[in-house]
mmCIF file of C-alpha atoms in Angstrom:
data_model
loop_
_atom_site.group_PDB
_atom_site.id
_atom_site.type_symbol
_atom_site.label_atom_id
_atom_site.label_comp_id
_atom_site.label_asym_id
_atom_site.label_seq_id
_atom_site.Cartn_x
_atom_site.Cartn_y
_atom_site.Cartn_z
ATOM 1 C CA UNK A 1 -58.115 104.824 -65.479
ATOM 2 C CA UNK A 2 -57.998 104.439 -61.701
ATOM 3 C CA UNK A 3 -56.096 101.719 -59.836
ATOM 4 C CA UNK A 4 -59.411 100.101 -58.938
ATOM 5 C CA UNK A 5 -60.572 100.050 -62.544
ATOM 6 C CA UNK A 6 -57.238 98.677 -63.762
ATOM 7 C CA UNK A 7 -57.395 95.910 -61.151
ATOM 8 C CA UNK A 8 -60.946 95.050 -62.176
ATOM 9 C CA UNK A 9 -59.950 94.798 -65.839
ATOM 10 C CA UNK A 10 -56.991 92.539 -65.045
ATOM 11 C CA UNK A 11 -59.090 90.269 -62.825
ATOM 12 C CA UNK A 12 -61.731 89.943 -65.546
ATOM 13 C CA UNK A 13 -59.073 88.926 -68.062
ATOM 14 C CA UNK A 14 -57.733 86.247 -65.707
ATOM 15 C CA UNK A 15 -61.134 84.982 -64.503
ATOM 16 C CA UNK A 16 -61.468 82.049 -66.971
ATOM 17 C CA UNK A 17 -57.988 80.727 -66.140
ATOM 18 C CA UNK A 18 -58.617 81.133 -62.399
ATOM 19 C CA UNK A 19 -61.916 79.278 -62.644
ATOM 20 C CA UNK A 20 -60.280 76.409 -64.534
ATOM 21 C CA UNK A 21 -57.434 76.302 -62.001
ATOM 22 C CA UNK A 22 -59.676 76.155 -58.926
ATOM 23 C CA UNK A 23 -62.082 73.611 -60.414
ATOM 24 C CA UNK A 24 -59.382 71.203 -61.501
ATOM 25 C CA UNK A 25 -57.219 71.616 -58.398
ATOM 26 C CA UNK A 26 -60.191 70.933 -56.122
ATOM 27 C CA UNK A 27 -60.737 67.653 -57.958
ATOM 28 C CA UNK A 28 -57.123 66.540 -58.311
ATOM 29 C CA UNK A 29 -55.014 68.003 -55.493
ATOM 30 C CA UNK A 30 -55.797 66.690 -51.975
ATOM 31 C CA UNK A 31 -54.085 69.518 -50.113
ATOM 32 C CA UNK A 32 -56.004 72.170 -52.017
ATOM 33 C CA UNK A 33 -59.319 70.383 -51.501
ATOM 34 C CA UNK A 34 -58.545 70.198 -47.772
ATOM 35 C CA UNK A 35 -57.713 73.898 -47.735
ATOM 36 C CA UNK A 36 -61.105 74.727 -49.256
ATOM 37 C CA UNK A 37 -62.807 72.524 -46.691
ATOM 38 C CA UNK A 38 -61.007 74.219 -43.785
ATOM 39 C CA UNK A 39 -62.164 77.577 -45.129
ATOM 40 C CA UNK A 40 -65.755 76.332 -45.500
ATOM 41 C CA UNK A 41 -65.707 77.081 -49.225
ATOM 42 C CA UNK A 42 -66.655 75.142 -52.317
ATOM 43 C CA UNK A 43 -64.801 75.468 -55.609
ATOM 44 C CA UNK A 44 -67.966 76.979 -57.104
ATOM 45 C CA UNK A 45 -67.977 79.737 -54.469
ATOM 46 C CA UNK A 46 -64.310 80.539 -55.063
ATOM 47 C CA UNK A 47 -64.897 80.753 -58.817
ATOM 48 C CA UNK A 48 -67.562 83.439 -58.481
ATOM 49 C CA UNK A 49 -66.512 87.092 -58.926
ATOM 50 C CA UNK A 50 -64.655 88.097 -55.784
ATOM 51 C CA UNK A 51 -64.894 84.567 -54.396
ATOM 52 C CA UNK A 52 -61.161 83.972 -54.439
ATOM 53 C CA UNK A 53 -60.707 86.702 -51.841
ATOM 54 C CA UNK A 54 -62.608 84.639 -49.239
ATOM 55 C CA UNK A 55 -59.822 82.041 -49.200
ATOM 56 C CA UNK A 56 -57.357 82.820 -46.383
ATOM 57 C CA UNK A 57 -53.832 83.729 -47.446
ATOM 58 C CA UNK A 58 -51.344 80.851 -47.333
ATOM 59 C CA UNK A 59 -48.188 82.164 -45.664
ATOM 60 C CA UNK A 60 -44.731 80.719 -46.290
ATOM 61 C CA UNK A 61 -44.589 79.445 -42.712
ATOM 62 C CA UNK A 62 -47.950 77.721 -43.276
ATOM 63 C CA UNK A 63 -46.562 76.014 -46.371
ATOM 64 C CA UNK A 64 -43.499 74.860 -44.435
ATOM 65 C CA UNK A 65 -45.769 73.291 -41.804
ATOM 66 C CA UNK A 66 -47.915 71.606 -44.464
ATOM 67 C CA UNK A 67 -44.801 70.069 -45.998
ATOM 68 C CA UNK A 68 -43.610 68.833 -42.617
ATOM 69 C CA UNK A 69 -46.963 67.231 -41.942
ATOM 70 C CA UNK A 70 -47.291 65.718 -45.429
ATOM 71 C CA UNK A 71 -43.838 65.553 -47.049
ATOM 72 C CA UNK A 72 -42.509 66.580 -49.401
ATOM 73 C CA UNK A 73 -45.121 68.874 -50.979
ATOM 74 C CA UNK A 74 -47.815 69.311 -48.323
ATOM 75 C CA UNK A 75 -50.342 67.549 -50.534
ATOM 76 C CA UNK A 76 -50.305 70.442 -53.005
ATOM 77 C CA UNK A 77 -49.078 68.537 -56.040
ATOM 78 C CA UNK A 78 -51.332 66.753 -58.492
ATOM 79 C CA UNK A 79 -50.481 63.022 -58.146
ATOM 80 C CA UNK A 80 -49.628 62.974 -61.868
ATOM 81 C CA UNK A 81 -47.469 66.110 -61.787
ATOM 82 C CA UNK A 82 -44.114 65.655 -63.518
ATOM 83 C CA UNK A 83 -41.495 67.180 -61.201
ATOM 84 C CA UNK A 84 -38.292 67.985 -63.076
ATOM 85 C CA UNK A 85 -36.342 69.469 -60.143
ATOM 86 C CA UNK A 86 -36.628 70.007 -56.410
ATOM 87 C CA UNK A 87 -35.169 73.117 -54.820
ATOM 88 C CA UNK A 88 -35.040 74.289 -51.241
ATOM 89 C CA UNK A 89 -35.147 77.647 -49.513
ATOM 90 C CA UNK A 90 -34.911 78.585 -45.835
ATOM 91 C CA UNK A 91 -37.511 76.940 -43.624
ATOM 92 C CA UNK A 92 -36.784 74.495 -45.155
ATOM 93 C CA UNK A 93 -39.320 75.052 -47.900
ATOM 94 C CA UNK A 94 -39.171 72.584 -50.785
ATOM 95 C CA UNK A 95 -40.033 73.996 -54.193
ATOM 96 C CA UNK A 96 -40.959 71.725 -57.104
ATOM 97 C CA UNK A 97 -40.143 72.815 -60.627
ATOM 98 C CA UNK A 98 -42.570 71.062 -62.924
ATOM 99 C CA UNK A 99 -41.678 69.842 -66.379
ATOM 100 C CA UNK A 100 -42.830 72.411 -68.896
ATOM 101 C CA UNK A 101 -43.496 75.120 -66.301
ATOM 102 C CA UNK A 102 -42.901 78.662 -67.509
ATOM 103 C CA UNK A 103 -41.506 80.873 -64.759
ATOM 104 C CA UNK A 104 -41.982 83.903 -67.053
ATOM 105 C CA UNK A 105 -38.500 85.445 -66.737
ATOM 106 C CA UNK A 106 -38.290 85.472 -70.524
ATOM 107 C CA UNK A 107 -40.921 88.232 -70.572
ATOM 108 C CA UNK A 108 -38.602 90.653 -68.783
ATOM 109 C CA UNK A 109 -35.553 89.584 -70.787
ATOM 110 C CA UNK A 110 -37.393 90.054 -74.072
ATOM 111 C CA UNK A 111 -38.531 93.525 -73.013
ATOM 112 C CA UNK A 112 -34.924 94.345 -72.156
ATOM 113 C CA UNK A 113 -33.920 93.399 -75.684
ATOM 114 C CA UNK A 114 -32.249 90.057 -74.958
ATOM 115 C CA UNK A 115 -32.820 87.425 -77.638
ATOM 116 C CA UNK A 116 -31.265 85.274 -80.332
ATOM 117 C CA UNK A 117 -27.592 86.051 -80.743
ATOM 118 C CA UNK A 118 -27.110 87.145 -77.143
ATOM 119 C CA UNK A 119 -24.959 85.301 -74.623
ATOM 120 C CA UNK A 120 -26.156 85.663 -71.030
ATOM 121 C CA UNK A 121 -23.839 85.141 -68.081
ATOM 122 C CA UNK A 122 -26.214 83.839 -65.413
ATOM 123 C CA UNK A 123 -24.757 84.602 -61.991
ATOM 124 C CA UNK A 124 -27.572 83.210 -59.891
ATOM 125 C CA UNK A 125 -26.922 80.071 -57.899
ATOM 126 C CA UNK A 126 -27.646 76.640 -59.338
ATOM 127 C CA UNK A 127 -26.994 74.825 -56.058
ATOM 128 C CA UNK A 128 -30.244 73.916 -54.231
ATOM 129 C CA UNK A 129 -31.898 77.300 -54.901
ATOM 130 C CA UNK A 130 -34.116 77.834 -57.991
ATOM 131 C CA UNK A 131 -32.920 81.213 -59.261
ATOM 132 C CA UNK A 132 -30.187 79.889 -61.542
ATOM 133 C CA UNK A 133 -32.432 77.373 -63.276
ATOM 134 C CA UNK A 134 -35.313 79.861 -63.540
ATOM 135 C CA UNK A 135 -33.251 82.592 -65.183
ATOM 136 C CA UNK A 136 -31.598 80.094 -67.508
ATOM 137 C CA UNK A 137 -35.026 78.921 -68.628
ATOM 138 C CA UNK A 138 -36.017 82.527 -69.250
ATOM 139 C CA UNK A 139 -32.924 83.236 -71.326
ATOM 140 C CA UNK A 140 -33.368 80.088 -73.380
ATOM 141 C CA UNK A 141 -37.028 80.936 -73.982
ATOM 142 C CA UNK A 142 -35.969 84.088 -75.877
ATOM 143 C CA UNK A 143 -33.263 82.274 -77.831
ATOM 144 C CA UNK A 144 -30.186 83.440 -75.899
ATOM 145 C CA UNK A 145 -27.248 81.197 -75.056
ATOM 146 C CA UNK A 146 -26.394 80.878 -71.368
ATOM 147 C CA UNK A 147 -23.194 80.652 -69.356
ATOM 148 C CA UNK A 148 -24.227 78.912 -66.082
ATOM 149 C CA UNK A 149 -21.769 80.917 -64.014
ATOM 150 C CA UNK A 150 -23.328 81.035 -60.553
ATOM 151 C CA UNK A 151 -21.378 82.769 -57.791
ATOM 152 C CA UNK A 152 -17.588 82.637 -57.462
ATOM 153 C CA UNK A 153 -14.544 82.117 -59.716
ATOM 154 C CA UNK A 154 -14.690 85.779 -60.721
ATOM 155 C CA UNK A 155 -11.318 85.722 -62.507
ATOM 156 C CA UNK A 156 -12.600 83.002 -64.806
ATOM 157 C CA UNK A 157 -15.936 84.752 -65.220
ATOM 158 C CA UNK A 158 -14.459 88.048 -66.405
ATOM 159 C CA UNK A 159 -12.152 86.143 -68.754
ATOM 160 C CA UNK A 160 -15.062 84.314 -70.348
ATOM 161 C CA UNK A 161 -17.057 87.555 -70.605
ATOM 162 C CA UNK A 162 -14.289 88.706 -72.946
ATOM 163 C CA UNK A 163 -13.579 85.419 -74.737
ATOM 164 C CA UNK A 164 -17.223 84.507 -75.387
ATOM 165 C CA UNK A 165 -18.406 88.031 -76.114
ATOM 166 C CA UNK A 166 -21.018 87.979 -73.361
ATOM 167 C CA UNK A 167 -23.713 90.586 -73.998
ATOM 168 C CA UNK A 168 -26.119 90.246 -71.060
ATOM 169 C CA UNK A 169 -26.112 89.532 -67.327
ATOM 170 C CA UNK A 170 -28.573 88.053 -64.847
ATOM 171 C CA UNK A 171 -27.779 88.098 -61.130
ATOM 172 C CA UNK A 172 -27.500 90.359 -58.105
ATOM 173 C CA UNK A 173 -26.686 94.054 -58.646
ATOM 174 C CA UNK A 174 -23.841 93.823 -56.143
ATOM 175 C CA UNK A 175 -22.322 90.863 -57.992
ATOM 176 C CA UNK A 176 -22.340 92.705 -61.298
ATOM 177 C CA UNK A 177 -20.378 95.493 -59.647
ATOM 178 C CA UNK A 178 -17.937 92.906 -58.279
ATOM 179 C CA UNK A 179 -17.398 91.530 -61.793
ATOM 180 C CA UNK A 180 -16.829 95.008 -63.219
ATOM 181 C CA UNK A 181 -14.271 95.719 -60.478
ATOM 182 C CA UNK A 182 -12.529 92.374 -61.111
ATOM 183 C CA UNK A 183 -12.455 93.081 -64.849
ATOM 184 C CA UNK A 184 -10.763 96.418 -64.220
ATOM 185 C CA UNK A 185 -8.312 94.945 -61.710
ATOM 186 C CA UNK A 186 -7.317 92.283 -64.253
ATOM 187 C CA UNK A 187 -6.217 94.991 -66.691
ATOM 188 C CA UNK A 188 -8.340 93.620 -69.529
ATOM 189 C CA UNK A 189 -8.964 95.693 -72.661
ATOM 190 C CA UNK A 190 -12.031 97.910 -72.041
ATOM 191 C CA UNK A 191 -12.943 97.564 -75.720
ATOM 192 C CA UNK A 192 -13.443 93.821 -75.136
ATOM 193 C CA UNK A 193 -16.327 94.487 -72.732
ATOM 194 C CA UNK A 194 -19.510 93.930 -74.753
ATOM 195 C CA UNK A 195 -21.961 93.385 -71.894
ATOM 196 C CA UNK A 196 -24.767 95.894 -72.514
ATOM 197 C CA UNK A 197 -27.857 94.544 -70.737
ATOM 198 C CA UNK A 198 -28.492 93.400 -67.164
ATOM 199 C CA UNK A 199 -31.629 92.024 -65.528
ATOM 200 C CA UNK A 200 -31.235 91.894 -61.769
ATOM 201 C CA UNK A 201 -33.315 90.865 -58.787
ATOM 202 C CA UNK A 202 -33.181 89.552 -55.194
ATOM 203 C CA UNK A 203 -31.686 92.663 -53.580
ATOM 204 C CA UNK A 204 -32.313 96.431 -53.713
ATOM 205 C CA UNK A 205 -30.681 98.618 -56.350
ATOM 206 C CA UNK A 206 -30.033 102.032 -54.787
ATOM 207 C CA UNK A 207 -29.570 104.964 -57.128
ATOM 208 C CA UNK A 208 -25.882 105.234 -56.246
ATOM 209 C CA UNK A 209 -25.208 101.659 -57.389
ATOM 210 C CA UNK A 210 -27.448 101.988 -60.448
ATOM 211 C CA UNK A 211 -25.423 105.005 -61.545
ATOM 212 C CA UNK A 212 -22.151 103.092 -61.185
ATOM 213 C CA UNK A 213 -23.440 100.076 -63.125
ATOM 214 C CA UNK A 214 -24.931 102.195 -65.912
ATOM 215 C CA UNK A 215 -21.485 103.615 -66.667
ATOM 216 C CA UNK A 216 -20.499 100.167 -67.983
ATOM 217 C CA UNK A 217 -23.833 98.494 -68.742
ATOM 218 C CA UNK A 218 -26.142 100.886 -70.612
ATOM 219 C CA UNK A 219 -29.373 98.960 -70.037
ATOM 220 C CA UNK A 220 -29.883 98.070 -66.372
ATOM 221 C CA UNK A 221 -33.279 96.879 -65.156
ATOM 222 C CA UNK A 222 -34.630 95.423 -61.919
ATOM 223 C CA UNK A 223 -37.182 92.625 -61.768
ATOM 224 C CA UNK A 224 -39.210 91.137 -58.949
ATOM 225 C CA UNK A 225 -39.981 87.475 -58.387
ATOM 226 C CA UNK A 226 -39.712 84.688 -55.826
ATOM 227 C CA UNK A 227 -38.420 81.145 -55.801
ATOM 228 C CA UNK A 228 -41.932 79.773 -55.372
ATOM 229 C CA UNK A 229 -43.669 81.905 -57.995
ATOM 230 C CA UNK A 230 -41.127 82.988 -60.629
ATOM 231 C CA UNK A 231 -41.204 86.444 -62.251
ATOM 232 C CA UNK A 232 -43.957 88.758 -61.026
ATOM 233 C CA UNK A 233 -43.030 92.212 -62.358
ATOM 234 C CA UNK A 234 -40.172 94.229 -63.813
ATOM 235 C CA UNK A 235 -38.982 97.723 -64.710
ATOM 236 C CA UNK A 236 -40.012 98.296 -68.320
ATOM 237 C CA UNK A 237 -37.411 99.182 -70.907
ATOM 238 C CA UNK A 238 -37.576 102.605 -72.463
ATOM 239 C CA UNK A 239 -38.638 104.364 -69.267
ATOM 240 C CA UNK A 240 -36.776 106.083 -66.497
ATOM 241 C CA UNK A 241 -36.561 104.136 -63.211
ATOM 242 C CA UNK A 242 -39.181 105.014 -60.636
ATOM 243 C CA UNK A 243 -42.245 104.440 -62.802
ATOM 244 C CA UNK A 244 -43.111 101.151 -61.118
ATOM 245 C CA UNK A 245 -42.958 97.527 -62.208
ATOM 246 C CA UNK A 246 -45.177 96.163 -64.969
ATOM 247 C CA UNK A 247 -46.939 92.895 -64.129
ATOM 248 C CA UNK A 248 -45.974 89.618 -65.755
ATOM 249 C CA UNK A 249 -48.560 87.838 -67.865
ATOM 250 C CA UNK A 250 -49.959 84.533 -66.653
ATOM 251 C CA UNK A 251 -49.991 85.126 -62.901
ATOM 252 C CA UNK A 252 -52.594 86.622 -60.567
ATOM 253 C CA UNK A 253 -51.155 89.328 -58.305
ATOM 254 C CA UNK A 254 -52.838 91.032 -55.356
ATOM 255 C CA UNK A 255 -51.704 93.527 -52.732
ATOM 256 C CA UNK A 256 -53.538 92.640 -49.534
ATOM 257 C CA UNK A 257 -54.092 94.169 -46.141
ATOM 258 C CA UNK A 258 -51.690 92.640 -43.637
ATOM 259 C CA UNK A 259 -53.422 90.353 -41.178
ATOM 260 C CA UNK A 260 -56.787 90.202 -42.979
ATOM 261 C CA UNK A 261 -55.828 89.286 -46.542
ATOM 262 C CA UNK A 262 -58.392 91.760 -47.909
ATOM 263 C CA UNK A 263 -57.257 92.938 -51.379
ATOM 264 C CA UNK A 264 -56.324 96.619 -51.578
ATOM 265 C CA UNK A 265 -57.593 98.653 -54.518
ATOM 266 C CA UNK A 266 -55.721 101.892 -53.903
ATOM 267 C CA UNK A 267 -52.092 102.853 -53.268
ATOM 268 C CA UNK A 268 -52.042 101.597 -49.652
ATOM 269 C CA UNK A 269 -49.043 99.433 -48.779
ATOM 270 C CA UNK A 270 -49.737 95.728 -48.187
ATOM 271 C CA UNK A 271 -48.492 92.188 -48.728
ATOM 272 C CA UNK A 272 -48.001 90.790 -52.224
ATOM 273 C CA UNK A 273 -50.246 87.726 -52.587
ATOM 274 C CA UNK A 274 -49.909 85.447 -55.618
ATOM 275 C CA UNK A 275 -51.997 82.823 -57.367
ATOM 276 C CA UNK A 276 -50.151 80.663 -59.882
ATOM 277 C CA UNK A 277 -52.330 79.631 -62.807
ATOM 278 C CA UNK A 278 -51.232 75.989 -62.621
ATOM 279 C CA UNK A 279 -53.691 73.360 -61.461
ATOM 280 C CA UNK A 280 -50.975 70.692 -60.989
ATOM 281 C CA UNK A 281 -49.288 72.879 -58.327
ATOM 282 C CA UNK A 282 -51.968 75.290 -57.112
ATOM 283 C CA UNK A 283 -50.276 77.982 -55.081
ATOM 284 C CA UNK A 284 -53.491 79.934 -54.578
ATOM 285 C CA UNK A 285 -53.508 83.142 -52.500
ATOM 286 C CA UNK A 286 -49.889 82.547 -51.505
ATOM 287 C CA UNK A 287 -48.400 85.257 -49.305
ATOM 288 C CA UNK A 288 -44.904 86.152 -50.454
ATOM 289 C CA UNK A 289 -44.111 88.139 -47.300
ATOM 290 C CA UNK A 290 -43.063 91.090 -49.499
ATOM 291 C CA UNK A 291 -44.564 94.542 -49.065
ATOM 292 C CA UNK A 292 -45.611 96.651 -52.034
ATOM 293 C CA UNK A 293 -48.375 98.960 -53.249
ATOM 294 C CA UNK A 294 -50.210 99.686 -56.465
ATOM 295 C CA UNK A 295 -49.531 102.628 -58.724
ATOM 296 C CA UNK A 296 -50.237 103.603 -62.323
ATOM 297 C CA UNK A 297 -47.480 103.994 -64.873
ATOM 298 C CA UNK A 298 -47.099 106.951 -67.252
ATOM 299 C CA UNK A 299 -49.213 105.022 -69.765
ATOM 300 C CA UNK A 300 -51.946 104.365 -67.198
ATOM 301 C CA UNK A 301 -51.042 100.689 -66.798
ATOM 302 C CA UNK A 302 -51.296 98.927 -63.450
ATOM 303 C CA UNK A 303 -47.930 98.575 -61.710
ATOM 304 C CA UNK A 304 -46.296 97.594 -58.438
ATOM 305 C CA UNK A 305 -44.229 100.246 -56.690
ATOM 306 C CA UNK A 306 -41.467 97.729 -56.039
ATOM 307 C CA UNK A 307 -40.514 95.740 -52.959
ATOM 308 C CA UNK A 308 -40.959 98.112 -50.025
ATOM 309 C CA UNK A 309 -39.997 95.757 -47.210
ATOM 310 C CA UNK A 310 -40.937 92.498 -45.571
ATOM 311 C CA UNK A 311 -43.786 91.202 -43.450
ATOM 312 C CA UNK A 312 -42.464 89.683 -40.217
ATOM 313 C CA UNK A 313 -38.904 89.093 -39.130
ATOM 314 C CA UNK A 314 -37.167 87.590 -42.153
ATOM 315 C CA UNK A 315 -34.598 89.721 -43.969
ATOM 316 C CA UNK A 316 -32.799 89.214 -47.257
ATOM 317 C CA UNK A 317 -29.006 88.955 -47.234
ATOM 318 C CA UNK A 318 -27.017 88.520 -50.461
ATOM 319 C CA UNK A 319 -30.233 87.642 -52.243
ATOM 320 C CA UNK A 320 -31.312 84.923 -49.792
ATOM 321 C CA UNK A 321 -33.795 85.089 -46.928
ATOM 322 C CA UNK A 322 -32.626 84.706 -43.359
ATOM 323 C CA UNK A 323 -35.167 84.108 -40.591
ATOM 324 C CA UNK A 324 -34.526 84.300 -36.834
ATOM 325 C CA UNK A 325 -35.927 80.794 -36.443
ATOM 326 C CA UNK A 326 -33.309 79.380 -38.818
ATOM 327 C CA UNK A 327 -30.566 81.112 -36.864
ATOM 328 C CA UNK A 328 -31.876 79.762 -33.571
ATOM 329 C CA UNK A 329 -31.888 76.176 -34.864
ATOM 330 C CA UNK A 330 -28.315 76.394 -36.143
ATOM 331 C CA UNK A 331 -26.896 78.141 -33.084
ATOM 332 C CA UNK A 332 -28.642 75.723 -30.714
ATOM 333 C CA UNK A 333 -26.426 72.988 -32.140
ATOM 334 C CA UNK A 334 -23.157 74.750 -31.249
ATOM 335 C CA UNK A 335 -21.737 73.977 -27.819
ATOM 336 C CA UNK A 336 -20.275 76.729 -25.682
ATOM 337 C CA UNK A 337 -22.526 79.599 -26.857
ATOM 338 C CA UNK A 338 -23.893 81.820 -24.095
ATOM 339 C CA UNK A 339 -25.269 84.512 -26.421
ATOM 340 C CA UNK A 340 -25.069 85.724 -29.997
ATOM 341 C CA UNK A 341 -26.351 88.145 -32.592
ATOM 342 C CA UNK A 342 -25.911 88.469 -36.357
ATOM 343 C CA UNK A 343 -25.158 91.962 -37.666
ATOM 344 C CA UNK A 344 -25.746 92.747 -41.351
ATOM 345 C CA UNK A 345 -24.022 95.790 -42.845
ATOM 346 C CA UNK A 346 -23.447 97.147 -46.343
ATOM 347 C CA UNK A 347 -19.926 97.976 -47.530
ATOM 348 C CA UNK A 348 -19.103 99.142 -51.042
ATOM 349 C CA UNK A 349 -22.548 97.929 -52.210
ATOM 350 C CA UNK A 350 -21.958 94.420 -50.834
ATOM 351 C CA UNK A 351 -23.733 92.797 -47.875
ATOM 352 C CA UNK A 352 -21.409 91.909 -44.991
ATOM 353 C CA UNK A 353 -22.485 89.706 -42.123
ATOM 354 C CA UNK A 354 -20.772 88.980 -38.851
ATOM 355 C CA UNK A 355 -21.765 86.916 -35.862
ATOM 356 C CA UNK A 356 -20.926 88.297 -32.454
ATOM 357 C CA UNK A 357 -20.837 85.412 -29.997
ATOM 358 C CA UNK A 358 -20.403 85.280 -26.220
ATOM 359 C CA UNK A 359 -18.582 82.195 -24.977
ATOM 360 C CA UNK A 360 -20.051 80.222 -22.093
ATOM 361 C CA UNK A 361 -17.968 79.754 -18.953
ATOM 362 C CA UNK A 362 -15.034 77.499 -19.721
ATOM 363 C CA UNK A 363 -15.402 77.704 -23.528
ATOM 364 C CA UNK A 364 -12.437 78.767 -25.645
ATOM 365 C CA UNK A 365 -13.284 81.873 -27.680
ATOM 366 C CA UNK A 366 -11.037 81.093 -30.670
ATOM 367 C CA UNK A 367 -12.307 77.528 -30.985
ATOM 368 C CA UNK A 368 -15.869 78.772 -30.647
ATOM 369 C CA UNK A 369 -15.387 81.221 -33.514
ATOM 370 C CA UNK A 370 -14.356 78.338 -35.778
ATOM 371 C CA UNK A 371 -17.260 76.141 -34.673
ATOM 372 C CA UNK A 372 -19.824 78.878 -35.248
ATOM 373 C CA UNK A 373 -18.406 79.766 -38.674
ATOM 374 C CA UNK A 374 -18.647 76.122 -39.771
ATOM 375 C CA UNK A 375 -22.180 75.727 -38.383
ATOM 376 C CA UNK A 376 -23.389 78.875 -40.153
ATOM 377 C CA UNK A 377 -21.765 77.851 -43.424
ATOM 378 C CA UNK A 378 -23.302 74.370 -43.328
ATOM 379 C CA UNK A 379 -26.658 75.214 -41.755
ATOM 380 C CA UNK A 380 -27.480 78.617 -43.250
ATOM 381 C CA UNK A 381 -25.398 78.510 -46.459
ATOM 382 C CA UNK A 382 -23.751 81.816 -45.547
ATOM 383 C CA UNK A 383 -20.125 82.661 -44.946
ATOM 384 C CA UNK A 384 -19.715 85.035 -42.034
ATOM 385 C CA UNK A 385 -17.085 86.650 -39.882
ATOM 386 C CA UNK A 386 -17.396 85.365 -36.313
ATOM 387 C CA UNK A 387 -16.164 87.543 -33.475
ATOM 388 C CA UNK A 388 -16.036 86.456 -29.827
ATOM 389 C CA UNK A 389 -17.172 89.350 -27.587
ATOM 390 C CA UNK A 390 -17.557 89.865 -23.861
ATOM 391 C CA UNK A 391 -21.207 90.942 -24.036
ATOM 392 C CA UNK A 392 -23.989 91.941 -26.420
ATOM 393 C CA UNK A 393 -26.073 95.079 -26.674
ATOM 394 C CA UNK A 394 -29.417 94.496 -24.990
ATOM 395 C CA UNK A 395 -32.656 94.270 -26.969
ATOM 396 C CA UNK A 396 -31.254 93.889 -30.478
ATOM 397 C CA UNK A 397 -32.499 90.358 -31.168
ATOM 398 C CA UNK A 398 -30.699 87.683 -33.179
ATOM 399 C CA UNK A 399 -30.699 89.654 -36.461
ATOM 400 C CA UNK A 400 -29.602 93.283 -36.582
ATOM 401 C CA UNK A 401 -29.875 94.982 -39.970
ATOM 402 C CA UNK A 402 -27.642 98.059 -40.090
ATOM 403 C CA UNK A 403 -27.573 98.500 -43.866
ATOM 404 C CA UNK A 404 -28.003 101.934 -45.401
ATOM 405 C CA UNK A 405 -29.560 101.718 -48.875
ATOM 406 C CA UNK A 406 -29.165 105.386 -49.743
#
């Protein structure tokens, strides 16, 4: 089967759910109805074969602007939607988690072999961002118990991995390595380590780090998802890495030409565009900003090649997006700054960020370092080294990514 044929078969299987979504959302959700009107489309036209592709892609920046104009959801929630939680990501972009919503992470965990009897240490954040709650929901959906660990308190975390008999991990690849290192430094009995499965996302997993992790965790798999959409695809169990990511059930995935939004039906690289099959929060043709491409797996199934980069200027640091516009807003509020740049590097498989700042005439460099560090911590939710310098290299921009993922 070709990529084009596999895409056609998947679209046909999702067509009834897409038609129901568009019809109901057009009737119930003001922001979606307005979006159809701006595009000059009716719900009937969108529901026809290929009709969805005529709707322009909704970029993250567009969604941020819609929410600013019509807070808090940009008019994209059904008035009767039951919102269980609100999260936020850089922009700010506010993300509703609806009561009863399935973010699908349980599909990847089940394929990995996680289920009843397992204890999952969930090292994604629970503070403001959705990853912690999403992965916990996924683990509970397959019957596993969850330790809501988040980030930090590593001494306590490695102790509880032993005491509770933790068998599975969800979090960043780099954080799993940090826990393994802390476990070893604590001198704990290696026989007490029973963690055998790890599902990771939000940052790359280079082969060098995968090899290190696999020495202690036999079953290591990467998954791909976003805070707005949940799980989209994952590395299937029982296969060697490099065979692509299988698609999650219950979500419409496209790879589209950048700038035009035209769906690609071959292995050309493009932007991942998502349609959630939920009429009470219709994220339809939503541009994730991630780059990927189609491929076929060894079994002929349709797969994504993985996350190959980003559209635009945003970059991901320690699992969270950082956009030049966010940086500009935060740094504009710090007095005494004549110039700055943020440099992101990778050391021992961990992201390191520093801010190089030039003090304005009359400003004290040491005091400025403290002010910038506090502003970045509060405004960007990052800790960073701040270094006062005499001048900056020309032409580098506010974000300089010097990481080597080899």
